[in-house]
PDB file of C-alpha atoms in Angstrom:
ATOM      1  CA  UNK A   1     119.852 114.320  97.498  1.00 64.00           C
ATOM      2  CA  UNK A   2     118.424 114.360 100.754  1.00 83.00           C
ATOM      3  CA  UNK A   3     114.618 116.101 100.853  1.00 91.00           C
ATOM      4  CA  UNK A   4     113.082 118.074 103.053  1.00 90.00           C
ATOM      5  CA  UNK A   5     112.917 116.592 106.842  1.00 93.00           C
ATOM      6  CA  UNK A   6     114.003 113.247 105.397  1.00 94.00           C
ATOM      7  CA  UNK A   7     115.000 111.843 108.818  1.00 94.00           C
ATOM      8  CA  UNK A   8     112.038 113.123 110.844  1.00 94.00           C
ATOM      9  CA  UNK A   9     109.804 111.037 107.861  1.00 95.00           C
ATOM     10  CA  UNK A  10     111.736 108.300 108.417  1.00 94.00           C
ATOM     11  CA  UNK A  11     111.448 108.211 111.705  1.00 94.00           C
ATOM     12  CA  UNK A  12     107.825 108.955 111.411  1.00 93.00           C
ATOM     13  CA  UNK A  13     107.388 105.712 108.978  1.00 92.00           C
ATOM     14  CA  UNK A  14     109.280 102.862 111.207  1.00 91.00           C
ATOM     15  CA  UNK A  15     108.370 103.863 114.585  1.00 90.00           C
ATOM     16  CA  UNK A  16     104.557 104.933 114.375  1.00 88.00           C
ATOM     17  CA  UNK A  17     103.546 103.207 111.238  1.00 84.00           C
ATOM     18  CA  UNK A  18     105.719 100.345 111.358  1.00 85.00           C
ATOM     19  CA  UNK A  19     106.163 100.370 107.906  1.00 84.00           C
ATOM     20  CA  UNK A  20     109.165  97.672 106.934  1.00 84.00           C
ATOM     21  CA  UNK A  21     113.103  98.855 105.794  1.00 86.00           C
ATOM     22  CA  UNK A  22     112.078  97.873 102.428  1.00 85.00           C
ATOM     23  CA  UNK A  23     108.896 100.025 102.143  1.00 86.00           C
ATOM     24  CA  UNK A  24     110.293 103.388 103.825  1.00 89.00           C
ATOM     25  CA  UNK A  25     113.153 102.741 100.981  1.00 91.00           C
ATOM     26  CA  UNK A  26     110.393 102.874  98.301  1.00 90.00           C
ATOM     27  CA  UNK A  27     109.273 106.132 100.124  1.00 93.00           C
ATOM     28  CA  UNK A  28     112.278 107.776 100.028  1.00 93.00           C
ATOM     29  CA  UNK A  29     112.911 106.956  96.395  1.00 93.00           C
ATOM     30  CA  UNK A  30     109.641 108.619  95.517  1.00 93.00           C
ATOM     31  CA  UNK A  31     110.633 111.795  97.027  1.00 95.00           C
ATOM     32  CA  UNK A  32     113.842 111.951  96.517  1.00 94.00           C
ATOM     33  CA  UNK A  33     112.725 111.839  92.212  1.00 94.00           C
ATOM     34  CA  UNK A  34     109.725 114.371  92.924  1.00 94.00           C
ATOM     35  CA  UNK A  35     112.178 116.589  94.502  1.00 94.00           C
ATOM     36  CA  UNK A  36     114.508 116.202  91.807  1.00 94.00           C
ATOM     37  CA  UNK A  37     111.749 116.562  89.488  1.00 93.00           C
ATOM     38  CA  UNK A  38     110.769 119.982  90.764  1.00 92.00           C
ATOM     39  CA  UNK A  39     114.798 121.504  91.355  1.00 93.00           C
ATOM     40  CA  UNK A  40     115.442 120.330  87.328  1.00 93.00           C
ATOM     41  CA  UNK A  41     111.900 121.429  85.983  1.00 92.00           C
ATOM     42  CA  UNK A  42     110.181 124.132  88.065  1.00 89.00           C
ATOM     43  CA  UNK A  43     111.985 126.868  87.820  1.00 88.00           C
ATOM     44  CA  UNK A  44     109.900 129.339  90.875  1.00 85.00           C
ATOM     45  CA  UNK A  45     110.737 125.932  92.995  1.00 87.00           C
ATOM     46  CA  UNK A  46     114.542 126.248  92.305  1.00 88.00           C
ATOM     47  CA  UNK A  47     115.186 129.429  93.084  1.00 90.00           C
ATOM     48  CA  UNK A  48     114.231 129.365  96.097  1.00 90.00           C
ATOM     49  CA  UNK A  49     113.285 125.493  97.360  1.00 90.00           C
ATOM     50  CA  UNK A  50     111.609 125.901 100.688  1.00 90.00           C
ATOM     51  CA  UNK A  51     108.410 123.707 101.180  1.00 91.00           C
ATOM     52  CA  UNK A  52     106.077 126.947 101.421  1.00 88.00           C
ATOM     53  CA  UNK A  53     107.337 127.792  97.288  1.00 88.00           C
ATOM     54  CA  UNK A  54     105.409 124.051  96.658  1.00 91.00           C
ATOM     55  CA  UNK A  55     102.333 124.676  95.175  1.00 87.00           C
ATOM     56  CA  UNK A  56      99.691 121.989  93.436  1.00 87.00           C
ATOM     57  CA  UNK A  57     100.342 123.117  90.297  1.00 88.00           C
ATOM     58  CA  UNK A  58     104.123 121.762  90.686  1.00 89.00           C
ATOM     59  CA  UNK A  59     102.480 117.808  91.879  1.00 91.00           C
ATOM     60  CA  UNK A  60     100.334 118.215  88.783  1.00 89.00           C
ATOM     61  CA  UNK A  61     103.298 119.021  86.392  1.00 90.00           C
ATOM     62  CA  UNK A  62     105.328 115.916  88.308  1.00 91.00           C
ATOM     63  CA  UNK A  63     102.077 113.493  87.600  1.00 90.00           C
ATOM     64  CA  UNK A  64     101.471 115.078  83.777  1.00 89.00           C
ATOM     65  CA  UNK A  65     105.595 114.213  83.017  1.00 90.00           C
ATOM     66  CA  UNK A  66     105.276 111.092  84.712  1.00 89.00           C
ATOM     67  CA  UNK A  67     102.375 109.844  82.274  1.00 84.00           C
ATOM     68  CA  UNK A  68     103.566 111.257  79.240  1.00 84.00           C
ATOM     69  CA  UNK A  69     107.337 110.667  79.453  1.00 82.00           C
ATOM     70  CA  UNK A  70     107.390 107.403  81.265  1.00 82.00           C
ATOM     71  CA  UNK A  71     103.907 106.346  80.475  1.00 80.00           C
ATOM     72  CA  UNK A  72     103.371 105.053  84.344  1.00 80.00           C
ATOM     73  CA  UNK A  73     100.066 102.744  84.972  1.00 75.00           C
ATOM     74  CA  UNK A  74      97.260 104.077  87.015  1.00 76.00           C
ATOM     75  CA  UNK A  75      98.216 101.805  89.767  1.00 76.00           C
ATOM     76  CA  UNK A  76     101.741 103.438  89.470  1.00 82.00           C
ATOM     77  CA  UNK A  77     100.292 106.837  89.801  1.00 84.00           C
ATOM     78  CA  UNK A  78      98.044 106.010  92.902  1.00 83.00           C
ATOM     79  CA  UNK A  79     100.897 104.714  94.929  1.00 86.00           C
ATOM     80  CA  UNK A  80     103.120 107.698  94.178  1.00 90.00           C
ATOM     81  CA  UNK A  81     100.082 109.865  95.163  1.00 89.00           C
ATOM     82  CA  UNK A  82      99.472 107.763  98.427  1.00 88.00           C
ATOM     83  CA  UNK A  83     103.187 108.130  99.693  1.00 91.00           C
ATOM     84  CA  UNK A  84     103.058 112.138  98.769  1.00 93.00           C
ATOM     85  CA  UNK A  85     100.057 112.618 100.391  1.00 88.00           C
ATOM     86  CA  UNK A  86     101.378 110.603 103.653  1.00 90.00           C
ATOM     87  CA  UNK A  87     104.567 112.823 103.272  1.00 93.00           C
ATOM     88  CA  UNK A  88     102.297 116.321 103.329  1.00 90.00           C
ATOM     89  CA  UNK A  89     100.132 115.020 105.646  1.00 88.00           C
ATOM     90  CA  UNK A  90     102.869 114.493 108.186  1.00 91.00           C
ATOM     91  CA  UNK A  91     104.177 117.392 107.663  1.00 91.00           C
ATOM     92  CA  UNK A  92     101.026 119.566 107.483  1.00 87.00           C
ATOM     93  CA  UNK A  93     100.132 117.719 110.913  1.00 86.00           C
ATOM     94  CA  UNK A  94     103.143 118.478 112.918  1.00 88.00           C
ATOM     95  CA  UNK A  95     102.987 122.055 111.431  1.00 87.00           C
ATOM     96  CA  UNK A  96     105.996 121.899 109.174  1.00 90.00           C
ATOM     97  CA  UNK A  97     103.770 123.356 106.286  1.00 86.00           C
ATOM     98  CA  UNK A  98     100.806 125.241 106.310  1.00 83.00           C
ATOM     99  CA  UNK A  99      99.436 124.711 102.906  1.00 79.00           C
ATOM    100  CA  UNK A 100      98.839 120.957 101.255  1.00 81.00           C
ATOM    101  CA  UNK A 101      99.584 120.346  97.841  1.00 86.00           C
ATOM    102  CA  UNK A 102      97.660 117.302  97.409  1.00 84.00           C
ATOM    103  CA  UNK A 103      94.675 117.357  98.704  1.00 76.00           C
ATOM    104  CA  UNK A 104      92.011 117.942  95.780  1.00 73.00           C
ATOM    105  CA  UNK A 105      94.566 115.446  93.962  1.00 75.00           C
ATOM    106  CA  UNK A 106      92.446 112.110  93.855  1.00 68.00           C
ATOM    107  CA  UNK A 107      93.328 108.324  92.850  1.00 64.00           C
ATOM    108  CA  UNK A 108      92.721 106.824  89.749  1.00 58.00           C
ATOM    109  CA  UNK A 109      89.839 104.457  89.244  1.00 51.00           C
ATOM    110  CA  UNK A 110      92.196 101.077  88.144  1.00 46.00           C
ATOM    111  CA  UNK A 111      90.647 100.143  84.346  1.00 46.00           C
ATOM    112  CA  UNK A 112      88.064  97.362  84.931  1.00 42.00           C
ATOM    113  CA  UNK A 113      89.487  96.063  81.347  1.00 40.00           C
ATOM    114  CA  UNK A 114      92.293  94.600  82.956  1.00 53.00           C
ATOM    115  CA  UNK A 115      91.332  93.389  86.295  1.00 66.00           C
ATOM    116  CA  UNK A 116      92.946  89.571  85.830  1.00 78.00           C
ATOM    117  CA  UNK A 117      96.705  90.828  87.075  1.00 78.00           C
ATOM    118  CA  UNK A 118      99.942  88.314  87.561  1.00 82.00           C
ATOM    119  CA  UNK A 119     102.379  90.143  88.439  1.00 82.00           C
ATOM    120  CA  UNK A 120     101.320  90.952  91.889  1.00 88.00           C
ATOM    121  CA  UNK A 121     102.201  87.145  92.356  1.00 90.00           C
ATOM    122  CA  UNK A 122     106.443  88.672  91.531  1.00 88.00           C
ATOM    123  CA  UNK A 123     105.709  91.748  93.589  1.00 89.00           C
ATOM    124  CA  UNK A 124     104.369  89.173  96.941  1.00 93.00           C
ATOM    125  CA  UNK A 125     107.207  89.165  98.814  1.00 93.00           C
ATOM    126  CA  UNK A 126     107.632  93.279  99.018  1.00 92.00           C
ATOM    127  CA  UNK A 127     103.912  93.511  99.330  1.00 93.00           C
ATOM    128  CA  UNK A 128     103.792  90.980 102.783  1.00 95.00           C
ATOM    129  CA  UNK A 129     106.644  93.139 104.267  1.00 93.00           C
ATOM    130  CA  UNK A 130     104.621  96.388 103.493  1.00 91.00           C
ATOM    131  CA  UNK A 131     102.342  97.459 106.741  1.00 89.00           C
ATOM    132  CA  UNK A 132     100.579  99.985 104.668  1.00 89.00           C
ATOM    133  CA  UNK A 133      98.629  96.740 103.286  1.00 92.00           C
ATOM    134  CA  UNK A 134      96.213  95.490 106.107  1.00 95.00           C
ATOM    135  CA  UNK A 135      96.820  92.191 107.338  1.00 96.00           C
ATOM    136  CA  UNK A 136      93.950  91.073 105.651  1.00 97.00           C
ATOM    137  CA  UNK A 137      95.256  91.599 102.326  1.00 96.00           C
ATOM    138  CA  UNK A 138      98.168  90.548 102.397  1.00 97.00           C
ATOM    139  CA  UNK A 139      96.961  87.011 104.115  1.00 98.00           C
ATOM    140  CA  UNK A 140      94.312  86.689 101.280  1.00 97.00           C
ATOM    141  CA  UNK A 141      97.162  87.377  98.322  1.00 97.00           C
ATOM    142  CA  UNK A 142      99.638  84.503 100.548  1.00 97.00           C
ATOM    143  CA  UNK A 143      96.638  82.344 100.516  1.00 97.00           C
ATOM    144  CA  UNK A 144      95.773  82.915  97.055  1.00 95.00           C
ATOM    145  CA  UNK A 145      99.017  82.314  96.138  1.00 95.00           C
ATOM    146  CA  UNK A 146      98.953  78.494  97.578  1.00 94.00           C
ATOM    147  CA  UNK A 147      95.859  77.570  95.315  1.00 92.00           C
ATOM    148  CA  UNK A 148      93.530  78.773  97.943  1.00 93.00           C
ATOM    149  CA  UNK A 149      90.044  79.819  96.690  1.00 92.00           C
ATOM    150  CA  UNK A 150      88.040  82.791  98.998  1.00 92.00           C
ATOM    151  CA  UNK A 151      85.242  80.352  99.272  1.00 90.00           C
ATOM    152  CA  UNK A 152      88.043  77.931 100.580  1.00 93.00           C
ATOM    153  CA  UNK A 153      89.885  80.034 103.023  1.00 95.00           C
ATOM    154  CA  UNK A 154      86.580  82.225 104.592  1.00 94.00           C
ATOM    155  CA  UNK A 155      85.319  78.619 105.830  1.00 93.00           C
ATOM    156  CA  UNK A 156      85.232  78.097 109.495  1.00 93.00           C
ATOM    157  CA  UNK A 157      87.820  76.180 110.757  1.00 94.00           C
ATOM    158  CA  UNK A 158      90.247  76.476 107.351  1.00 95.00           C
ATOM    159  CA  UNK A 159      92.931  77.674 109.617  1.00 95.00           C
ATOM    160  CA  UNK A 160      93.430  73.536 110.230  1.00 95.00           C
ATOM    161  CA  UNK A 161      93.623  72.894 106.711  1.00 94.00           C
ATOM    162  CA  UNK A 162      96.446  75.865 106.024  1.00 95.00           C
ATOM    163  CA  UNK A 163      98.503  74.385 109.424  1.00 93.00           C
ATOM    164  CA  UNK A 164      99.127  71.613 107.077  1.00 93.00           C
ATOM    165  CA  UNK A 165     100.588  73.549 104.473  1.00 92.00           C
ATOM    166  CA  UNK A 166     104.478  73.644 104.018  1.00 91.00           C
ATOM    167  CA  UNK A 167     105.837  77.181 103.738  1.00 93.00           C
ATOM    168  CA  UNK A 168     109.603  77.181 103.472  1.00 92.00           C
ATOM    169  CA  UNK A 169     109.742  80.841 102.110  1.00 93.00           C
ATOM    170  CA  UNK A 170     111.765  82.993 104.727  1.00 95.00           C
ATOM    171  CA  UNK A 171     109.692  86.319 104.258  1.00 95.00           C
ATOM    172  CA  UNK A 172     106.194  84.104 104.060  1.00 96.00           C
ATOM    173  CA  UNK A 173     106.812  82.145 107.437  1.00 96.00           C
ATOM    174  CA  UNK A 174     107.980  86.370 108.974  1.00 96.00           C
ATOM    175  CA  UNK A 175     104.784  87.362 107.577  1.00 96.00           C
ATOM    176  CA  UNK A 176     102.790  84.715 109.041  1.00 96.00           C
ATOM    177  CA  UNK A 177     104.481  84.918 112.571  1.00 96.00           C
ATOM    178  CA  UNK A 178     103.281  88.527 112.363  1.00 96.00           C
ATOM    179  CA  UNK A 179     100.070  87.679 111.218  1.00 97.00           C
ATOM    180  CA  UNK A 180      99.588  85.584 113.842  1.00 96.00           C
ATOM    181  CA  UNK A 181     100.553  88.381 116.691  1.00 96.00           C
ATOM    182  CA  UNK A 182      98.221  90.273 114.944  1.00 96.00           C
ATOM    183  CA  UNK A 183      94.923  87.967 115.169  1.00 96.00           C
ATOM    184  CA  UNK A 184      96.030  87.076 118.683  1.00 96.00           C
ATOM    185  CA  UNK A 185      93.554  89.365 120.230  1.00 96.00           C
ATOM    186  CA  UNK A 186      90.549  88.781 117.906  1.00 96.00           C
ATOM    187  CA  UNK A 187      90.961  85.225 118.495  1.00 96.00           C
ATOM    188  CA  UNK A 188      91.026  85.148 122.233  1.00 96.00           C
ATOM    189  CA  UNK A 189      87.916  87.770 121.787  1.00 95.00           C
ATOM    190  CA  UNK A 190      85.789  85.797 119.195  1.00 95.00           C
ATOM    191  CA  UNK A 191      87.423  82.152 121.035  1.00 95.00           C
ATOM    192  CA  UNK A 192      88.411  81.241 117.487  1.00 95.00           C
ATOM    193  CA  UNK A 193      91.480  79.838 116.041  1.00 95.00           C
ATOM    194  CA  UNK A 194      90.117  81.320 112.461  1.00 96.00           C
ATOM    195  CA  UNK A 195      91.959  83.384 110.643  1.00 96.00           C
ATOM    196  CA  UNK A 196      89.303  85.932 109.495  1.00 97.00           C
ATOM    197  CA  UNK A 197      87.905  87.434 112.436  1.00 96.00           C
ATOM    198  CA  UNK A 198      85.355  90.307 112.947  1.00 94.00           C
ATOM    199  CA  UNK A 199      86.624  93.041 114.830  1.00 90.00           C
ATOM    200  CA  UNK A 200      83.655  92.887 117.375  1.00 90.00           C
ATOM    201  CA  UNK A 201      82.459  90.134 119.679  1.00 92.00           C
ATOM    202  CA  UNK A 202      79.726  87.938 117.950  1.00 90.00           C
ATOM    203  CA  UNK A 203      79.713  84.363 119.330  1.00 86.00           C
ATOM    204  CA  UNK A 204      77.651  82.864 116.674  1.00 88.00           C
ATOM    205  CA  UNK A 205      79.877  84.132 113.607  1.00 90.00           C
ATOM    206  CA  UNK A 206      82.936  85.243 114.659  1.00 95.00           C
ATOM    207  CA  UNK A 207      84.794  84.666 111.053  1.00 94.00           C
ATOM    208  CA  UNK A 208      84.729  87.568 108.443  1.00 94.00           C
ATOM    209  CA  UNK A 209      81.918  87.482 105.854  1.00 92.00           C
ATOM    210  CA  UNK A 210      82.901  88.153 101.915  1.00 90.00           C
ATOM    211  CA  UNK A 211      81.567  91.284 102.176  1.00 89.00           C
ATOM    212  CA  UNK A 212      83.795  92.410 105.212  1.00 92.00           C
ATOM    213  CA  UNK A 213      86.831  90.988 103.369  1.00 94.00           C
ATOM    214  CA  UNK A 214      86.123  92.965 100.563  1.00 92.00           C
ATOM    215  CA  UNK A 215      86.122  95.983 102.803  1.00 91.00           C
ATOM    216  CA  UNK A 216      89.204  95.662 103.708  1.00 93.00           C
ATOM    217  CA  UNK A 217      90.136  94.433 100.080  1.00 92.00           C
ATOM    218  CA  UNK A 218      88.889  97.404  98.596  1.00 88.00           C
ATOM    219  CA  UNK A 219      90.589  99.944 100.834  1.00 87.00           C
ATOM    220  CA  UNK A 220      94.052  98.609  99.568  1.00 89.00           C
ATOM    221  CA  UNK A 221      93.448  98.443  95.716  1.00 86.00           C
ATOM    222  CA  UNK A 222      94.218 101.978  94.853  1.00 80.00           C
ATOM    223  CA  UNK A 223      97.304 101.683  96.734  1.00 85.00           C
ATOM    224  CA  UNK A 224      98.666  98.576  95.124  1.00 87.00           C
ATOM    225  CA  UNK A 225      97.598  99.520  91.555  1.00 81.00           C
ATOM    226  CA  UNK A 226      95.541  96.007  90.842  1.00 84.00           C
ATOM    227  CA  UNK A 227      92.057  94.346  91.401  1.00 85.00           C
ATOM    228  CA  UNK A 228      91.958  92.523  94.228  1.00 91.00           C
ATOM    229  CA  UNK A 229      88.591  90.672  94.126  1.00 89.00           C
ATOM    230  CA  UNK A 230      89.742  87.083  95.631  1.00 91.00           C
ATOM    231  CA  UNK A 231      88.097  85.767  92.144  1.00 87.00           C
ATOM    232  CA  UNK A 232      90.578  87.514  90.240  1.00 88.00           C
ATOM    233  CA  UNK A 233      93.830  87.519  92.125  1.00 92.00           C
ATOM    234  CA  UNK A 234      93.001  83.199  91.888  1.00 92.00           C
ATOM    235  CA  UNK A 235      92.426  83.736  88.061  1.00 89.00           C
ATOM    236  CA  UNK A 236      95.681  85.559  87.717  1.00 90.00           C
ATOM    237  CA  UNK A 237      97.401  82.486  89.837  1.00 92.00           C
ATOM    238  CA  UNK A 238      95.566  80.195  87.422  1.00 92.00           C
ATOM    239  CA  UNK A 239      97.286  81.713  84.714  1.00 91.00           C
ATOM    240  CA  UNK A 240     100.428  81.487  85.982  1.00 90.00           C
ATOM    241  CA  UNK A 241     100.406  78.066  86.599  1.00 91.00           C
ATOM    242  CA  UNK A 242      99.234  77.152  83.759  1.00 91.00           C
ATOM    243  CA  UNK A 243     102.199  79.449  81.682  1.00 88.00           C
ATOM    244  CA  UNK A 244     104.882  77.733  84.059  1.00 89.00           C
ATOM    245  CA  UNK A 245     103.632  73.886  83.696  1.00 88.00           C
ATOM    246  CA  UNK A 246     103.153  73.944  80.546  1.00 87.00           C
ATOM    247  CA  UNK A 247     104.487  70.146  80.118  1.00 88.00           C
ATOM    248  CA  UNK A 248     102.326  68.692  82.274  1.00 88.00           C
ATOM    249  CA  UNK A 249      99.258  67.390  80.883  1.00 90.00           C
ATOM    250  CA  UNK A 250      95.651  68.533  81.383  1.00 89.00           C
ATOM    251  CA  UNK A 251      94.418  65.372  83.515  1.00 90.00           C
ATOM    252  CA  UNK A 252      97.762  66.642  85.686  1.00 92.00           C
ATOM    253  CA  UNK A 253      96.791  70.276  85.674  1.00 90.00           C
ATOM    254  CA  UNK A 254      93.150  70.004  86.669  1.00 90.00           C
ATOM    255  CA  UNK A 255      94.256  67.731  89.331  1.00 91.00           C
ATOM    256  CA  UNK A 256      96.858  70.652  90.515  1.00 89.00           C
ATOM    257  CA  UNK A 257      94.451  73.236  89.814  1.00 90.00           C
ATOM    258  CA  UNK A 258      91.123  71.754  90.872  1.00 88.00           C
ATOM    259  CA  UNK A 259      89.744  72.384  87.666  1.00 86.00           C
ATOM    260  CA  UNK A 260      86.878  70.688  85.681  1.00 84.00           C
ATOM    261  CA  UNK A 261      87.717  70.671  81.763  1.00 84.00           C
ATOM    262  CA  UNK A 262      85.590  72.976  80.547  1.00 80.00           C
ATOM    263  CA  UNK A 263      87.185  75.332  83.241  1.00 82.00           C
ATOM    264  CA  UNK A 264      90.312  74.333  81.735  1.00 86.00           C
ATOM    265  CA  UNK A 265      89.792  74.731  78.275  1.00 86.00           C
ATOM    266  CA  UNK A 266      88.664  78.698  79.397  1.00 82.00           C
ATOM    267  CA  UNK A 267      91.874  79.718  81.217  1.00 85.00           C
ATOM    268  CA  UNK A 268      94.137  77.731  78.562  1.00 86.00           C
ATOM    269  CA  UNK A 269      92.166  80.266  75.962  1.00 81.00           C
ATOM    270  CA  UNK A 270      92.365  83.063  77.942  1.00 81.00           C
ATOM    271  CA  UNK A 271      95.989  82.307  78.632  1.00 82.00           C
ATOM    272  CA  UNK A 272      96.420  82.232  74.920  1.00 80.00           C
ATOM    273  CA  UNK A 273      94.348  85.329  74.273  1.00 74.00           C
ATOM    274  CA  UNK A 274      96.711  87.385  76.736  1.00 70.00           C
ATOM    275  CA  UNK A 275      99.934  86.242  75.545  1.00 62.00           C
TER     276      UNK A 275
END
């Protein structure tokens, strides 16, 4: 099923936004389900399926069936709200509709129980080809994923230290030659080769402060359904390696990890805990 001005969105999402083949595909799929949704299930919708007959009520309905029938996570439910509120926004913007059916709809806080995530670590690849995730994101979840600590990778003059790093991944070195046409211009501005840059010319700190990062940080977490404080997207890579080295021993792994062993003793009991 094709939805409503499906080629005019598509068109709006590579060649304004920029967004990457893989990420208008998840777009699409989310309509193409709500729209589904609404032809199977609302009947006032069916009848007569013309984008003025959409009403909020019929988004809330789609939301309440997604979380009681296939139990979606809050992060799940943000990023379906972010793409259907990018999708009425277009269209409310180049007057295709004159109502919008998601605006008083708001995110979901993500449950500060559960804040230590690994699967983003699966999800990396899709995530560094998505250009709804700044730059700066996605750079801090690569770096995070090479054993890099914030406290590491904020340091002036790290960039150095990461030129020495193999990457042989296909979609990490395309991200990276992006990255670097993106920090092009705040590099030449700040006459830095560092990789965190403020956006505005100040000689005597030109890198990004912790608290800018998590700016930026903070402005993609909704979308991406996980916590993305640098201390525990390196927790959640802790984890990981720990649950895929398991033969090594732990002189080995706090070697590999940079880990003292009391440190060590906490993730392999936390590791424990969560399995």
């Amino acid at each position: 099923m094709n939805y409503p001005y499906q080629k005019q969105f598509q068109e709006f999402l590579r060649n304004q936004k920029k967004l990457a083949p893989l990420t208008v595909h998840t777009y699409d799929s989310t309509l193409t389900n709500f729209f589904n949704y609404l032809l199977a299930n609302r009947p006032a919708f069916a009848r007569d399926p013309r984008l003025a007959n959409l009403t909020e009520s019929d988004v809330r309905a789609y939301f309440n069936t997604l979380r009681t029938q296939q139990g979606i996570t809050m992060g799940t439910y943000n990023k379906i709200l972010s793409q259907l509120n990018r999708y009425f926004r277009y269209l409310f913007t180049h007057q295709l509709i004159t109502t919008y059916p998601t605006l008083t709809l708001h995110g979901q806080a993500v449950d500060p129980g559960q804040r230590i995530s690994t699967k983003w670590l699966a999800k990396l690849d899709a995530i560094l080809q998505d250009n709804h995730v700044h730059y700066y994101t996605r750079l801090t979840l690569l770096l995070v994923k090479h054993g890099f600590t914030v406290g590491e990778f904020l340091q002036p003059g790290f960039y150095r230290v990461f030129d020495q790093v193999m990457i042989t991944d296909p979609i990490e070195r395309e991200f990276l030659r992006r990255y670097r046409d993106f920090i092009a211009p705040r590099q030449a501005l700040q006459n830095s080769g560092d990789l965190f840059l403020k956006q505005r010319y100040q000689p005597d700190a030109p890198q990004l402060t912790n608290a800018g990062l998590h700016k930026y940080l903070r402005a993609d977490q909704d979308y991406l359904g996980f916590h993305l404080a640098p201390k525990y997207l390196h927790q959640g890579y802790i984890l990981t390696q720990l649950a895929a080295h398991r033969d090594l021993s732990d002189g080995e792994l706090m070697d590999r990890l940079k880990l003292d062993p009391a440190s060590l003793l906490y993730y392999q009991h936390l590791l424990l805990k969560l399995n």
